[in-house]
Amino acid sequence: MSEHYSERDLQREITELETKSATAARLFDIRRIIGGLFVVYGVIVTIAGFTASDADIDKAAGVNINLWTGLGMLVLGLLFLLWLKLRPTAPPPPPVLPDERDDGRAG
């Protein structure tokens, strides 16, 4: 009892694998990772800026450096995520099979 796959079954399986591959590529896009980290750290540093004491601000020459750095990190992280949303990664082109290539010979 050997299993026999038809050409249509094989093409459907290949299409499913390509879809999974493209989904994995989008999931691990470096822009998503960098943007997410900057947003998370930006939130943490911004909260530290809101809770800064007068002594902390005096150490930084009167500037609430944690607040400004945290807001900058938030903006940068959101820009990375916006870039990802506006310019998503294109799926890889399907491989060209040897019989589909045009090698210049007339058949």
GROMACS .gro file of C-alpha atoms in nm:
model
  107
    1MET     CA    1   0.000   0.000   0.000
    2SER     CA    2   0.219   0.281  -0.118
    3GLU     CA    3   0.087   0.632  -0.107
    4HIS     CA    4   0.072   0.803  -0.442
    5TYR     CA    5   0.055   1.181  -0.461
    6SER     CA    6  -0.099   1.347  -0.760
    7GLU     CA    7   0.061   1.654  -0.916
    8ARG     CA    8  -0.212   1.872  -0.766
    9ASP     CA    9  -0.149   1.734  -0.414
   10LEU     CA   10   0.222   1.799  -0.453
   11GLN     CA   11   0.164   2.157  -0.573
   12ARG     CA   12  -0.076   2.223  -0.285
   13GLU     CA   13   0.178   2.095  -0.033
   14ILE     CA   14   0.452   2.310  -0.188
   15THR     CA   15   0.225   2.616  -0.173
   16GLU     CA   16   0.149   2.550   0.193
   17LEU     CA   17   0.519   2.518   0.276
   18GLU     CA   18   0.599   2.842   0.090
   19THR     CA   19   0.325   3.020   0.284
   20LYS     CA   20   0.465   2.892   0.614
   21SER     CA   21   0.815   2.998   0.511
   22ALA     CA   22   0.698   3.350   0.420
   23THR     CA   23   0.510   3.376   0.751
   24ALA     CA   24   0.823   3.275   0.944
   25ALA     CA   25   1.032   3.529   0.751
   26ARG     CA   26   0.786   3.806   0.840
   27LEU     CA   27   0.771   3.694   1.203
   28PHE     CA   28   1.148   3.717   1.248
   29ASP     CA   29   1.195   4.036   1.049
   30ILE     CA   30   1.473   4.237   1.217
   31ARG     CA   31   1.260   4.553   1.206
   32ARG     CA   32   0.998   4.386   1.425
   33ILE     CA   33   1.258   4.275   1.678
   34ILE     CA   34   1.440   4.611   1.694
   35GLY     CA   35   1.116   4.809   1.700
   36GLY     CA   36   0.968   4.593   1.973
   37LEU     CA   37   1.278   4.617   2.190
   38PHE     CA   38   1.298   4.994   2.152
   39VAL     CA   39   0.930   5.030   2.244
   40VAL     CA   40   0.965   4.808   2.553
   41TYR     CA   41   1.283   4.981   2.672
   42GLY     CA   42   1.135   5.319   2.584
   43VAL     CA   43   0.836   5.254   2.808
   44ILE     CA   44   1.063   5.147   3.094
   45VAL     CA   45   1.295   5.448   3.062
   46THR     CA   46   1.001   5.688   3.022
   47ILE     CA   47   0.845   5.557   3.344
   48ALA     CA   48   1.183   5.607   3.512
   49GLY     CA   49   1.178   5.964   3.379
   50PHE     CA   50   0.833   6.031   3.524
   51THR     CA   51   0.943   5.901   3.863
   52ALA     CA   52   1.281   6.080   3.865
   53SER     CA   53   1.367   6.267   4.183
   54ASP     CA   54   1.504   6.621   4.195
   55ALA     CA   55   1.847   6.480   4.283
   56ASP     CA   56   1.844   6.268   3.966
   57ILE     CA   57   1.753   6.569   3.754
   58ASP     CA   58   2.021   6.781   3.920
   59LYS     CA   59   2.282   6.516   3.833
   60ALA     CA   60   2.192   6.561   3.466
   61ALA     CA   61   2.236   6.940   3.470
   62GLY     CA   62   1.864   7.003   3.519
   63VAL     CA   63   1.747   6.788   3.228
   64ASN     CA   64   1.519   6.492   3.285
   65ILE     CA   65   1.738   6.271   3.066
   66ASN     CA   66   1.541   5.952   3.136
   67LEU     CA   67   1.219   6.111   3.016
   68TRP     CA   68   1.370   6.249   2.695
   69THR     CA   69   1.566   5.933   2.620
   70GLY     CA   70   1.261   5.715   2.684
   71LEU     CA   71   1.045   5.927   2.455
   72GLY     CA   72   1.313   5.914   2.186
   73MET     CA   73   1.333   5.536   2.216
   74LEU     CA   74   0.955   5.510   2.193
   75VAL     CA   75   0.949   5.722   1.877
   76LEU     CA   76   1.232   5.522   1.719
   77GLY     CA   77   1.065   5.190   1.802
   78LEU     CA   78   0.732   5.306   1.663
   79LEU     CA   79   0.905   5.425   1.346
   80PHE     CA   80   1.058   5.080   1.298
   81LEU     CA   81   0.717   4.918   1.345
   82LEU     CA   82   0.556   5.170   1.109
   83TRP     CA   83   0.825   5.093   0.850
   84LEU     CA   84   0.745   4.724   0.888
   85LYS     CA   85   0.375   4.792   0.839
   86LEU     CA   86   0.420   5.018   0.536
   87ARG     CA   87   0.691   4.811   0.361
   88PRO     CA   88   0.638   4.443   0.451
   89THR     CA   89   0.887   4.185   0.332
   90ALA     CA   90   0.806   4.036  -0.005
   91PRO     CA   91   0.767   3.662  -0.022
   92PRO     CA   92   1.056   3.484  -0.187
   93PRO     CA   93   1.005   3.409  -0.556
   94PRO     CA   94   0.918   3.049  -0.633
   95PRO     CA   95   1.209   2.840  -0.756
   96VAL     CA   96   1.231   2.788  -1.129
   97LEU     CA   97   1.214   2.424  -1.222
   98PRO     CA   98   1.452   2.302  -1.493
   99ASP     CA   99   1.169   2.221  -1.735
  100GLU     CA  100   1.016   2.571  -1.692
  101ARG     CA  101   1.334   2.761  -1.786
  102ASP     CA  102   1.369   2.905  -2.129
  103ASP     CA  103   1.718   2.801  -2.227
  104GLY     CA  104   1.692   2.941  -2.579
  105ARG     CA  105   1.643   2.606  -2.748
  106ALA     CA  106   1.340   2.551  -2.964
  107GLY     CA  107   1.154   2.242  -2.870
   0.00000   0.00000   0.00000
